[in-house]
Coordinates of C-alpha atoms and ligand atoms in Angstrom, one line a residue:
M1 CA 4.4 24.4 -49.6
N2 CA 6.7 22.4 -47.3
Q3 CA 9.5 21.2 -49.5
A4 CA 10.5 18.3 -47.2
V5 CA 6.9 17.0 -47.4
L6 CA 6.7 17.4 -51.2
N7 CA 10.0 15.6 -51.8
W8 CA 9.0 12.7 -49.6
I9 CA 5.6 12.3 -51.3
D10 CA 7.3 12.5 -54.7
E11 CA 9.6 9.7 -53.7
M12 CA 6.8 7.5 -52.3
A13 CA 4.6 8.1 -55.4
K14 CA 7.5 7.1 -57.7
M15 CA 7.6 3.8 -55.8
T16 CA 3.9 3.1 -55.4
K17 CA 2.7 4.6 -58.7
P18 CA -0.8 5.8 -57.8
D19 CA -3.0 7.1 -60.7
R20 CA -3.6 10.3 -58.7
I21 CA -2.6 12.0 -55.5
V22 CA -5.3 13.7 -53.3
W23 CA -4.5 15.9 -50.4
I24 CA -6.9 15.5 -47.5
D25 CA -8.1 18.8 -46.0
G26 CA -10.4 17.5 -43.2
S27 CA -13.5 19.3 -44.5
E28 CA -17.1 18.1 -44.2
E29 CA -17.5 18.3 -48.0
E30 CA -14.5 16.0 -48.3
R31 CA -16.0 13.5 -45.8
Q32 CA -19.2 13.3 -47.7
R33 CA -17.5 13.0 -51.1
L34 CA -15.1 10.2 -49.9
T35 CA -17.9 8.4 -48.1
A36 CA -20.1 8.4 -51.2
E37 CA -17.2 7.1 -53.3
A38 CA -16.4 4.3 -50.8
I39 CA -20.1 3.4 -50.8
S40 CA -20.2 3.2 -54.6
T41 CA -17.3 0.8 -54.7
G42 CA -18.6 -1.4 -51.8
E43 CA -15.6 -0.5 -49.5
L44 CA -18.3 1.0 -47.1
L45 CA -21.9 0.2 -46.7
E46 CA -24.4 2.9 -45.8
L47 CA -26.3 2.3 -42.5
N48 CA -29.9 3.4 -41.7
Q49 CA -29.4 7.2 -41.5
E50 CA -32.5 7.7 -39.4
K51 CA -31.3 5.3 -36.7
L52 CA -27.6 5.8 -37.1
P53 CA -27.0 9.2 -38.7
G54 CA -23.5 9.7 -40.2
C55 CA -22.7 6.0 -39.6
V56 CA -21.2 3.5 -42.1
Y57 CA -20.2 -0.1 -42.1
H58 CA -17.1 -1.9 -43.2
R59 CA -15.9 -5.4 -43.5
T60 CA -12.2 -6.3 -43.6
A61 CA -10.8 -9.3 -45.5
E62 CA -11.4 -12.5 -43.5
N63 CA -7.7 -13.0 -42.8
D64 CA -7.2 -9.4 -41.8
V65 CA -9.1 -8.8 -38.5
A66 CA -6.5 -7.9 -35.9
R67 CA -3.0 -6.7 -35.3
V68 CA -0.3 -9.0 -36.5
E69 CA 2.5 -9.1 -34.0
H70 CA 4.6 -11.7 -35.8
L71 CA 4.6 -9.3 -38.9
T72 CA 5.4 -6.2 -36.9
F73 CA 9.1 -5.1 -36.9
I74 CA 11.2 -2.5 -35.2
C75 CA 14.0 -1.7 -37.7
T76 CA 16.8 -0.1 -35.7
K77 CA 20.4 -0.1 -37.1
K78 CA 21.5 -2.4 -34.2
K79 CA 19.4 -5.4 -33.4
E80 CA 20.0 -5.0 -29.6
D81 CA 18.3 -1.5 -29.8
A82 CA 15.0 -3.3 -30.8
G83 CA 15.5 -5.5 -27.8
P84 CA 14.6 -9.1 -26.8
T85 CA 10.8 -8.6 -27.1
N86 CA 10.5 -7.1 -30.6
N87 CA 10.9 -8.6 -34.1
W88 CA 13.8 -6.9 -35.7
M89 CA 14.8 -6.3 -39.3
D90 CA 17.8 -4.4 -40.5
P91 CA 16.5 -1.1 -41.8
E92 CA 18.2 -1.4 -45.2
E93 CA 16.9 -4.9 -45.7
A94 CA 13.4 -3.8 -44.5
Y95 CA 13.3 -0.8 -46.9
K96 CA 14.4 -3.0 -49.7
K97 CA 12.0 -5.8 -49.0
L98 CA 9.0 -3.5 -48.5
A99 CA 10.0 -1.4 -51.6
G100 CA 9.4 -4.6 -53.6
L101 CA 6.0 -4.9 -52.1
F102 CA 5.1 -1.2 -52.5
D103 CA 6.4 -1.1 -56.1
G104 CA 3.3 -0.2 -58.2
A105 CA 1.0 -1.2 -55.3
M106 CA -1.1 1.9 -55.9
K107 CA -1.5 1.5 -59.6
G108 CA -5.1 2.2 -60.6
R109 CA -5.7 3.7 -57.2
T110 CA -5.5 7.1 -55.5
M111 CA -2.9 8.0 -53.0
Y112 CA -4.4 10.1 -50.2
V113 CA -2.1 12.4 -48.3
I114 CA -3.3 12.7 -44.7
P115 CA -1.5 15.3 -42.6
Y116 CA -2.5 14.8 -38.9
I117 CA -1.7 15.9 -35.4
M118 CA -1.4 13.6 -32.4
G119 CA -2.5 15.9 -29.6
V120 CA -4.4 19.2 -29.9
P121 CA -3.2 21.9 -32.2
G122 CA -0.6 24.1 -30.6
S123 CA 0.0 22.0 -27.5
P124 CA 3.6 21.5 -26.3
F125 CA 2.8 17.8 -26.3
S126 CA 1.5 17.5 -29.9
K127 CA 3.3 16.1 -32.9
V128 CA 2.6 16.0 -36.6
G129 CA 2.5 12.9 -38.8
I130 CA 1.6 12.5 -42.5
E131 CA 0.1 9.2 -43.7
L132 CA 0.0 8.3 -47.3
T133 CA -2.6 5.6 -48.0
D134 CA -4.6 4.0 -50.8
S135 CA -7.6 3.4 -48.5
I136 CA -10.6 5.7 -48.1
Y137 CA -11.5 3.6 -45.0
V138 CA -8.2 4.7 -43.5
V139 CA -8.8 8.3 -44.4
L140 CA -12.2 8.3 -42.8
N141 CA -10.9 6.6 -39.6
M142 CA -8.0 8.9 -39.3
R143 CA -10.5 11.8 -39.6
I144 CA -12.2 10.5 -36.4
M145 CA -9.1 9.4 -34.6
T146 CA -6.9 12.5 -35.1
R147 CA -7.0 16.2 -35.8
M148 CA -6.2 16.2 -39.5
G149 CA -6.1 18.1 -42.7
K150 CA -5.4 21.8 -43.0
V151 CA -4.9 22.2 -39.2
A152 CA -2.0 19.8 -39.3
L153 CA -0.2 21.4 -42.2
D154 CA -0.6 24.8 -40.5
Q155 CA 1.0 23.4 -37.4
L156 CA 3.9 21.8 -39.4
G157 CA 4.7 24.9 -41.4
E158 CA 8.1 24.7 -43.1
S159 CA 9.4 22.1 -40.5
A160 CA 10.7 18.8 -41.7
E161 CA 9.9 17.3 -38.3
F162 CA 7.0 14.9 -39.0
V163 CA 6.5 11.2 -38.9
K164 CA 6.4 9.7 -42.4
G165 CA 3.8 7.0 -42.7
L166 CA 3.3 5.0 -45.8
H167 CA 0.4 2.5 -46.1
S168 CA -0.9 0.4 -49.0
K169 CA -3.4 -2.4 -48.8
A170 CA -1.5 -3.8 -51.8
D171 CA -3.0 -7.3 -52.4
L172 CA -4.0 -7.9 -48.7
N173 CA -2.0 -11.1 -48.8
P174 CA -1.0 -12.1 -45.3
E175 CA 2.2 -13.6 -46.8
R176 CA 3.1 -10.1 -48.0
R177 CA 1.9 -8.2 -44.9
F178 CA 4.5 -6.2 -42.9
I179 CA 4.2 -3.4 -40.4
C180 CA 7.7 -1.9 -40.1
H181 CA 8.9 0.9 -37.9
F182 CA 12.1 2.9 -38.4
P183 CA 12.3 4.9 -35.2
Q184 CA 15.7 6.4 -36.1
D185 CA 14.1 7.8 -39.3
N186 CA 10.7 8.8 -37.9
T187 CA 9.2 6.4 -40.5
I188 CA 6.5 3.7 -40.7
W189 CA 5.8 1.5 -43.6
S190 CA 2.7 -0.7 -43.5
V191 CA 1.7 -3.0 -46.4
G192 CA -0.8 -5.7 -47.1
S193 CA -3.4 -5.0 -44.4
G194 CA -6.6 -3.0 -44.0
Y195 CA -7.1 -3.6 -40.2
G196 CA -7.1 -0.7 -37.7
G197 CA -4.1 -1.2 -35.6
N198 CA -2.0 -2.1 -38.7
V199 CA -3.0 0.8 -40.8
L200 CA -4.2 3.8 -38.8
L201 CA -0.6 4.8 -38.5
G202 CA -1.1 7.6 -36.0
K203 CA -2.3 5.1 -33.4
K204 CA -0.1 2.2 -32.3
C205 CA 2.6 2.8 -34.9
F206 CA 3.3 6.4 -34.1
A207 CA 1.6 7.3 -30.8
L208 CA 3.1 4.2 -29.1
R209 CA 6.0 2.7 -31.0
I210 CA 7.7 5.7 -32.5
A211 CA 6.6 8.0 -29.7
S212 CA 7.9 5.7 -27.0
Y213 CA 11.3 5.9 -28.7
M214 CA 11.0 9.7 -28.9
G215 CA 10.0 9.8 -25.2
Q216 CA 13.0 7.9 -24.1
K217 CA 15.3 10.3 -26.0
E218 CA 13.4 13.4 -24.8
G219 CA 12.5 12.5 -21.3
W220 CA 8.7 11.8 -21.5
M221 CA 6.5 8.8 -21.8
A222 CA 4.2 7.3 -24.4
E223 CA 2.0 4.6 -22.8
H224 CA -0.9 2.2 -23.6
M225 CA -3.1 3.9 -21.0
L226 CA -6.5 5.3 -20.6
I227 CA -6.9 8.5 -18.6
L228 CA -9.9 9.3 -16.5
G229 CA -11.0 11.9 -13.9
I230 CA -13.0 11.1 -10.8
Q231 CA -15.0 13.9 -9.4
D232 CA -16.0 13.7 -5.8
P233 CA -19.1 15.2 -4.2
Q234 CA -17.2 18.3 -3.3
G235 CA -16.4 18.8 -7.0
N236 CA -12.6 18.0 -6.8
V237 CA -11.4 15.9 -9.7
S238 CA -8.4 13.5 -9.5
Y239 CA -7.0 11.9 -12.6
V240 CA -5.6 8.4 -13.0
A241 CA -4.0 6.6 -15.9
A242 CA -4.3 2.8 -16.4
A243 CA -2.4 0.4 -18.6
F244 CA -4.2 -2.8 -19.5
P245 CA -3.3 -5.0 -22.5
S246 CA -5.5 -4.9 -25.6
A247 CA -9.2 -5.9 -25.0
C248 CA -8.7 -5.9 -21.2
G249 CA -11.0 -3.1 -20.2
K250 CA -9.4 0.4 -20.8
T251 CA -12.4 1.8 -22.8
N252 CA -14.8 0.4 -20.3
L253 CA -13.0 1.8 -17.3
A254 CA -12.5 5.2 -18.9
M255 CA -16.2 5.5 -19.5
M256 CA -17.5 3.8 -16.3
I257 CA -20.5 5.1 -14.4
P258 CA -20.2 4.8 -10.6
P259 CA -22.8 2.6 -8.8
E260 CA -25.9 4.3 -7.5
T261 CA -24.7 4.3 -3.9
F262 CA -21.9 6.7 -4.7
K263 CA -24.0 9.8 -4.9
G264 CA -22.2 12.9 -6.1
Y265 CA -19.3 11.0 -7.8
K266 CA -18.7 11.3 -11.5
V267 CA -16.2 9.7 -13.8
W268 CA -14.9 11.9 -16.7
T269 CA -13.3 10.3 -19.8
V270 CA -10.0 11.9 -21.0
G271 CA -8.8 9.0 -23.2
D272 CA -9.3 5.3 -23.6
D273 CA -6.1 3.9 -25.2
I274 CA -3.0 6.1 -25.3
A275 CA -1.4 8.6 -22.9
W276 CA 1.5 10.9 -23.5
M277 CA 3.0 12.0 -20.2
R278 CA 5.4 14.7 -19.1
V279 CA 6.7 16.2 -15.9
G280 CA 4.8 19.5 -15.3
P281 CA 6.2 22.7 -13.8
D282 CA 4.5 21.7 -10.5
G283 CA 6.6 18.5 -10.3
R284 CA 3.7 16.2 -11.0
L285 CA 3.2 14.0 -14.0
W286 CA 0.8 15.5 -16.6
A287 CA -0.9 13.4 -19.3
I288 CA -2.7 14.1 -22.6
N289 CA -4.8 11.8 -24.8
P290 CA -3.2 12.3 -28.2
E291 CA -6.2 10.9 -30.0
A292 CA -9.5 12.5 -31.0
G293 CA -11.7 9.3 -31.1
F294 CA -12.1 5.8 -29.9
F295 CA -11.3 2.6 -31.8
G296 CA -13.1 0.4 -29.4
V297 CA -14.0 -3.3 -29.1
A298 CA -17.7 -3.7 -30.0
P299 CA -18.6 -7.2 -28.5
G300 CA -19.6 -6.9 -24.8
T301 CA -20.6 -3.2 -25.2
S302 CA -24.1 -2.9 -23.8
A303 CA -26.4 -0.4 -22.1
K304 CA -25.5 -2.2 -18.9
S305 CA -21.7 -2.7 -19.3
N306 CA -20.9 0.6 -21.0
P307 CA -23.8 3.0 -21.6
N308 CA -21.5 5.8 -22.4
A309 CA -19.8 3.9 -25.3
L310 CA -23.2 2.8 -26.6
A311 CA -24.3 6.4 -26.6
T312 CA -21.1 7.5 -28.3
V313 CA -21.6 5.2 -31.3
Q314 CA -25.2 6.4 -32.2
K315 CA -23.9 8.9 -34.8
D316 CA -20.8 9.6 -37.0
T317 CA -19.3 6.2 -36.3
I318 CA -17.6 3.6 -38.5
F319 CA -18.5 0.0 -37.6
T320 CA -16.1 -2.7 -38.6
N321 CA -16.8 -6.5 -38.7
V322 CA -20.0 -6.4 -36.7
V323 CA -23.4 -7.9 -37.6
L324 CA -25.4 -6.0 -40.2
T325 CA -29.2 -6.2 -39.7
P326 CA -31.8 -6.1 -42.5
E327 CA -32.9 -2.6 -41.4
G328 CA -29.4 -1.2 -41.8
T329 CA -28.5 -1.2 -38.1
V330 CA -25.7 -3.1 -36.3
W331 CA -25.5 -5.8 -33.6
W332 CA -22.9 -7.7 -31.8
E333 CA -22.6 -10.4 -29.1
G334 CA -23.1 -8.9 -25.6
M335 CA -25.0 -5.9 -26.9
G336 CA -27.7 -6.7 -24.4
V337 CA -30.6 -6.5 -26.9
E338 CA -32.3 -9.3 -28.8
P339 CA -30.3 -10.4 -31.9
P340 CA -32.0 -9.9 -35.3
A341 CA -33.9 -13.0 -36.4
E342 CA -31.7 -13.0 -39.5
A343 CA -28.8 -10.8 -40.6
L344 CA -25.4 -10.8 -42.3
D345 CA -22.5 -11.8 -40.2
W346 CA -19.1 -10.0 -40.2
K347 CA -18.1 -12.0 -43.2
G348 CA -21.2 -11.0 -45.1
N349 CA -22.8 -14.4 -44.9
P350 CA -26.4 -15.0 -43.9
W351 CA -26.6 -15.5 -40.2
T352 CA -29.2 -16.4 -37.6
P353 CA -28.7 -16.4 -33.8
D354 CA -29.1 -20.2 -33.6
S355 CA -26.4 -20.8 -36.3
G356 CA -23.9 -21.8 -33.6
R357 CA -21.5 -19.2 -35.0
V358 CA -20.7 -15.7 -33.6
G359 CA -22.2 -12.9 -35.8
A360 CA -19.7 -10.2 -35.0
H361 CA -15.9 -10.9 -35.0
P362 CA -14.6 -11.0 -31.4
N363 CA -12.3 -8.1 -32.4
S364 CA -15.0 -6.1 -34.3
R365 CA -14.7 -2.4 -33.5
F366 CA -16.3 1.0 -33.6
T367 CA -14.5 4.2 -34.6
A368 CA -16.3 7.1 -32.9
P369 CA -15.5 10.7 -32.2
A370 CA -14.5 11.4 -28.6
R371 CA -16.7 14.4 -28.6
N372 CA -19.8 12.1 -28.9
C373 CA -19.1 10.6 -25.5
P374 CA -21.5 11.8 -22.8
S375 CA -18.7 11.4 -20.1
I376 CA -16.0 13.2 -22.1
S377 CA -14.0 15.4 -19.7
P378 CA -14.2 19.2 -20.0
E379 CA -10.4 18.9 -19.8
W380 CA -9.9 16.4 -22.5
E381 CA -8.5 18.9 -25.0
N382 CA -6.5 20.9 -22.4
P383 CA -3.2 21.5 -24.2
Q384 CA -1.3 21.1 -20.9
G385 CA -3.1 17.7 -20.1
V386 CA -4.3 16.7 -16.7
P387 CA -2.2 15.9 -13.5
I388 CA -2.0 12.1 -12.7
S389 CA -2.5 11.0 -9.1
A390 CA -2.2 7.2 -9.7
I391 CA -0.9 4.9 -12.4
I392 CA -2.8 1.6 -12.5
F393 CA -1.5 -1.6 -14.1
G394 CA -3.7 -4.6 -14.8
G395 CA -4.5 -7.6 -16.9
R396 CA -6.7 -10.6 -17.3
R397 CA -5.6 -13.1 -14.6
A398 CA -7.9 -15.9 -13.8
K399 CA -5.7 -16.6 -10.7
V400 CA -2.8 -15.1 -8.8
A401 CA -3.3 -11.3 -8.9
P402 CA -5.8 -9.9 -6.4
L403 CA -8.5 -7.4 -7.2
V404 CA -6.3 -4.4 -6.3
Y405 CA -3.1 -3.7 -4.5
Q406 CA -0.7 -0.8 -4.1
S407 CA 3.1 -0.9 -4.7
F408 CA 5.4 0.2 -1.9
N409 CA 7.0 3.0 -4.0
W410 CA 7.9 4.1 -7.5
Q411 CA 10.7 1.5 -8.0
H412 CA 8.6 -1.3 -6.7
G413 CA 5.7 0.0 -8.9
V414 CA 7.9 -0.1 -12.0
Y415 CA 8.7 -3.7 -11.2
V416 CA 5.0 -4.5 -10.8
G417 CA 4.4 -3.1 -14.2
A418 CA 7.4 -4.9 -15.7
A419 CA 6.2 -8.2 -14.2
M420 CA 2.6 -7.8 -15.6
A421 CA 1.0 -10.7 -17.3
S422 CA -2.3 -11.2 -19.0
E423 CA -4.3 -13.7 -21.0
T424 CA -4.1 -13.1 -24.7
T425 CA -7.2 -11.7 -26.5
S426 CA -8.5 -11.5 -30.1
A427 CA -7.1 -8.0 -30.5
A428 CA -4.0 -9.7 -32.1
T429 CA -3.9 -12.8 -34.3
G430 CA -2.9 -16.0 -32.6
A431 CA -4.2 -18.1 -29.6
V432 CA -6.6 -16.5 -27.2
G433 CA -6.6 -17.0 -23.4
V434 CA -2.9 -17.9 -23.1
I435 CA -1.1 -16.2 -20.3
R436 CA 1.9 -14.2 -21.3
R437 CA 4.0 -11.5 -19.8
D438 CA 3.1 -8.1 -21.1
P439 CA 5.1 -5.4 -19.3
M440 CA 3.1 -2.2 -18.8
A441 CA 0.7 -3.5 -21.5
M442 CA 3.4 -2.4 -23.9
L443 CA 4.8 -5.7 -25.1
P444 CA 3.4 -5.2 -28.7
F445 CA 4.0 -1.4 -28.6
C446 CA 7.4 -0.6 -27.2
G447 CA 9.5 0.9 -30.1
Y448 CA 12.9 0.1 -28.6
N449 CA 14.7 -2.3 -26.2
M450 CA 12.3 -3.1 -23.4
G451 CA 15.2 -3.3 -20.9
D452 CA 16.0 0.4 -21.7
Y453 CA 12.2 1.1 -21.4
F454 CA 12.3 -0.2 -17.8
A455 CA 15.3 1.9 -17.2
H456 CA 13.5 4.9 -18.6
W457 CA 10.6 4.3 -16.2
L458 CA 13.0 4.1 -13.3
E459 CA 14.7 7.3 -14.4
M460 CA 11.4 9.1 -14.8
G461 CA 10.8 8.3 -11.1
Q462 CA 13.9 10.4 -10.3
K463 CA 12.6 13.3 -12.5
I464 CA 9.1 13.5 -11.0
P465 CA 9.3 15.3 -7.6
N466 CA 5.7 14.4 -6.9
P467 CA 5.2 11.0 -8.6
P468 CA 1.9 9.2 -8.9
Q469 CA 1.3 6.2 -6.7
I470 CA 1.4 2.9 -8.6
F471 CA -1.3 0.2 -8.3
H472 CA -2.3 -3.1 -9.9
V473 CA -5.8 -4.3 -10.5
N474 CA -7.4 -7.5 -11.8
W475 CA -11.1 -7.6 -12.7
F476 CA -10.9 -11.1 -14.2
R477 CA -10.4 -13.6 -11.3
T478 CA -12.5 -16.7 -11.9
N479 CA -13.9 -19.5 -9.7
E480 CA -13.6 -23.3 -10.3
A481 CA -16.4 -23.0 -12.9
G482 CA -14.3 -20.5 -14.8
K483 CA -16.8 -17.7 -14.1
F484 CA -15.6 -14.1 -13.2
I485 CA -16.1 -13.6 -9.5
W486 CA -16.0 -9.8 -9.5
P487 CA -18.9 -8.0 -11.3
G488 CA -16.6 -5.6 -13.0
F489 CA -17.5 -2.6 -15.2
G490 CA -19.2 0.2 -13.1
E491 CA -18.5 -1.8 -9.9
N492 CA -14.7 -1.3 -10.6
F493 CA -15.3 2.2 -9.3
R494 CA -15.1 0.7 -5.8
A495 CA -11.5 -0.3 -6.4
I496 CA -10.7 3.1 -7.9
K497 CA -12.2 4.8 -4.9
W498 CA -9.9 2.8 -2.6
I499 CA -7.0 3.8 -4.9
L500 CA -7.8 7.5 -4.5
E501 CA -8.2 7.1 -0.7
R502 CA -4.7 5.5 -0.7
C503 CA -3.3 8.4 -2.7
A504 CA -4.8 10.8 -0.1
G505 CA -3.0 8.8 2.7
Q506 CA -6.2 7.1 3.8
G507 CA -7.8 3.8 2.9
K508 CA -7.2 0.7 5.0
A509 CA -4.6 -1.8 3.8
E510 CA -2.6 -4.8 5.0
T511 CA 1.1 -5.0 4.2
T512 CA 1.7 -8.2 2.3
A513 CA 4.6 -9.7 0.4
I514 CA 3.3 -8.2 -2.9
G515 CA 2.3 -4.7 -1.7
Y516 CA -0.5 -3.0 0.2
V517 CA -3.7 -5.1 -0.2
P518 CA -7.0 -3.7 1.0
T519 CA -8.2 -5.1 4.3
E520 CA -11.5 -7.0 3.9
D521 CA -13.5 -4.0 5.1
A522 CA -11.5 -1.4 3.1
I523 CA -13.4 -1.5 -0.1
D524 CA -16.9 0.1 0.1
L525 CA -19.3 -2.7 -0.9
T526 CA -22.5 -0.8 -0.1
G527 CA -25.3 -1.9 -2.4
L528 CA -23.3 -4.8 -3.9
D529 CA -24.4 -8.3 -3.5
I530 CA -21.2 -10.1 -2.9
T531 CA -20.3 -12.7 -0.2
K532 CA -17.5 -12.4 2.3
E533 CA -16.0 -15.6 0.9
T534 CA -15.9 -14.1 -2.6
M535 CA -14.2 -10.9 -1.3
H536 CA -11.8 -13.1 0.6
S537 CA -10.7 -14.9 -2.6
L538 CA -10.6 -11.7 -4.6
L539 CA -8.1 -10.2 -2.1
E540 CA -6.2 -13.4 -1.4
V541 CA -2.4 -13.5 -1.9
D542 CA -1.5 -17.2 -2.3
P543 CA 2.2 -17.6 -1.7
E544 CA 2.4 -20.8 -3.8
A545 CA 0.7 -19.2 -6.8
W546 CA 3.1 -16.3 -6.5
Q547 CA 6.1 -18.5 -6.3
N548 CA 5.0 -20.2 -9.6
D549 CA 4.5 -16.8 -11.1
I550 CA 8.0 -15.7 -10.1
A551 CA 9.4 -18.7 -11.8
N552 CA 7.7 -17.7 -14.9
Q553 CA 8.9 -14.0 -14.5
K554 CA 12.5 -15.2 -14.1
E555 CA 12.2 -17.2 -17.4
F556 CA 10.9 -14.1 -19.1
F557 CA 13.5 -11.7 -17.7
T558 CA 16.3 -14.1 -18.7
K559 CA 15.7 -12.9 -22.2
F560 CA 16.8 -9.4 -21.3
D561 CA 20.5 -8.5 -21.4
R562 CA 19.7 -4.9 -20.5
L563 CA 17.5 -5.6 -17.4
P564 CA 18.0 -2.9 -14.9
Q565 CA 19.5 -4.1 -11.6
A566 CA 16.6 -2.4 -9.7
I567 CA 14.1 -4.8 -11.4
E568 CA 16.1 -7.8 -10.5
D569 CA 16.5 -6.5 -6.9
E570 CA 12.7 -6.0 -6.6
L571 CA 12.1 -9.6 -7.9
V572 CA 14.6 -11.0 -5.4
S573 CA 13.0 -8.9 -2.6
L574 CA 9.5 -10.2 -3.4
E575 CA 10.7 -13.7 -3.4
K576 CA 12.3 -13.2 0.0
R577 CA 9.1 -11.6 1.4
L578 CA 7.0 -14.5 0.1
Q579 CA 9.3 -17.0 1.8
G580 CA 8.6 -15.0 5.0
Ligands
GTP601 P1 -8.1 -2.1 -26.7 O1 -8.9 -1.1 -27.5 O2 -7.8 -3.4 -27.5 O3 -6.8 -1.6 -26.3 O4 -8.9 -2.7 -25.5 P2 -9.4 -2.0 -24.1 O5 -8.4 -2.3 -23.1 O6 -10.0 -0.7 -24.3 O7 -10.6 -3.1 -23.8 P3 -12.2 -2.8 -23.7 O8 -12.6 -1.8 -22.6 O9 -12.8 -2.5 -25.0 O10 -12.7 -4.3 -23.2 C1 -12.5 -5.4 -23.9 C2 -13.5 -6.5 -23.5 O11 -13.4 -6.7 -22.1 C3 -14.9 -6.1 -23.8 O12 -15.6 -7.2 -24.3 C4 -15.5 -5.8 -22.4 O13 -16.9 -6.0 -22.3 C5 -14.7 -6.6 -21.5 N1 -14.5 -6.0 -20.1 C6 -14.1 -4.7 -19.9 N2 -14.1 -4.4 -18.6 C7 -14.5 -5.6 -18.0 C8 -14.7 -5.9 -16.6 O14 -14.6 -5.1 -15.7 N3 -15.1 -7.2 -16.3 C9 -15.3 -8.1 -17.3 N4 -15.6 -9.3 -17.0 N5 -15.1 -7.8 -18.6 C10 -14.7 -6.6 -18.9
SPV602 C1 -5.3 -2.7 -29.4 O1 -5.2 -3.8 -30.0 O2 -4.7 -2.4 -28.3 C2 -6.2 -1.6 -29.9 C3 -6.8 -1.8 -31.2 O3 -6.3 -0.6 -29.2 S1 -5.7 -1.5 -32.5 O4 -5.7 -0.1 -32.8 O5 -6.1 -2.3 -33.6 O6 -4.3 -1.9 -32.1
MN603 MN1 -5.2 -0.6 -27.4

């Protein structure tokens, strides 16, 4: 046995004092045993096994339904290394404070030891983590989201190089809830929560916060990006990666089905949330999806908006905080089917469709194996990843940002990413619908100083002989009535097709102050019922709106004392171009 692992577990067990320690091997027998145990305690509810085979249901505590950004800390020795956008705690102080909360937290409980791999076994991209947790829900979610158990211990061997994750629900008190990252120690301590992003430590904590720190040191990138492949009628597949903030459409775009008129085209899903990217031997940027499953937003997922996701969650899925129907099935707002006449809502209270309350929490989620997805790419487990032709940034912008545009070059594209903004969603606690700057969709996930992160992006541009083109999209522009004017979902394929045409040196565009914007006839609208006026407003670049946005960008960038000169230069150039 790996002595480094044993010593660490020993130390953590002395602090948390579990009644017993159980090693997770990842077997089917183990899944059944733990599921049965969680059902017996009420931690999980069994669903109708005829209609939803292998599926279970879970409710979190009412005050524990989303990521908690104000309780998430980057604990580097120096405050400036966490940067202006992260909460910071001194590591010594953080360990001490959380040790107090972890002290005896697992008394009367079992500590589960989950060895897991982010990436596929044996891939040069992949990395091992071990999560210690007192939650069966976490074990069963990690089983879907990662390759775990024996396979991970085999990959680790005698090495001491693994990310040490400790999680306890403790008393689930939001006053004693902390998600602390120690990038310099490869360590994550999470206490007081049972919600996905706070407790599935392989995901945001490791694969983004710790991994982004590793990537900066080692010359690669960990990004909040989906990866998809677009196959053309000749059978050629091009891959793109896209960074949108939480609950802004990554899962949906990754699984999109092209509109009928695009015969012979097919979209392949490689990943829906996280991309790890490296420069390949051919000088291109190559990406893997380090996860094995989807932890996706349930509301809005319908046979119309995302049939592939709906098909994916028909078996072996964990549903969290959705509506539970009397027949043991699930429902959520925007599922596109009649709601049950009466049911239990996400809190477990009796609920009817006319109650005036939502039945599913807006951030209710499904955890489903990627292999269930009808559109899963044949390349999704390729240990070398897939070559990326385009990087796409985007967010929810009711105004300002057009449907799609292309940056002038890598440096300008990095600026476009750095200047991203989006309306907040229910994926994190706090106000919803408030516009905030969210660079590269990484504001909540960058494990180090975001100024250095921009510099890393700029440097990567120097290291990729054949870099992807960088674009920006916005599916969320609204009219005066506040209604989305672009149909979105599968129709987004039209914008992606233009993006690929641009990558191939084709596709019509107008050079504007902000970048290359499609001419009004550039996007193929065959079969889409949309007026010329609507297209005009979707592609419009309003100088005044952009001036206001720039004012807001400046205010944001003022916080940075390590802002790369190139970012400032790009901002100044944009301002000049806007002034004509
Ligand atoms: P995280 O898992 O939180 O990182 O989110 P995500 O980026 O994967 O978001 P997801 O695809 O789950 O979409 C979130 C919400 O946005 C869902 O309710 C979707 O129905 C909605 N949505 C996704 N794509 C579109 C679109 O093109 N147009 C509109 N109007 N809504 C969309
Ligand atoms: C997000 O919030 O971006 C998610 C869900 O993907 S969570 O894993 O909870 O962070
Ligand atoms: Mn996400």
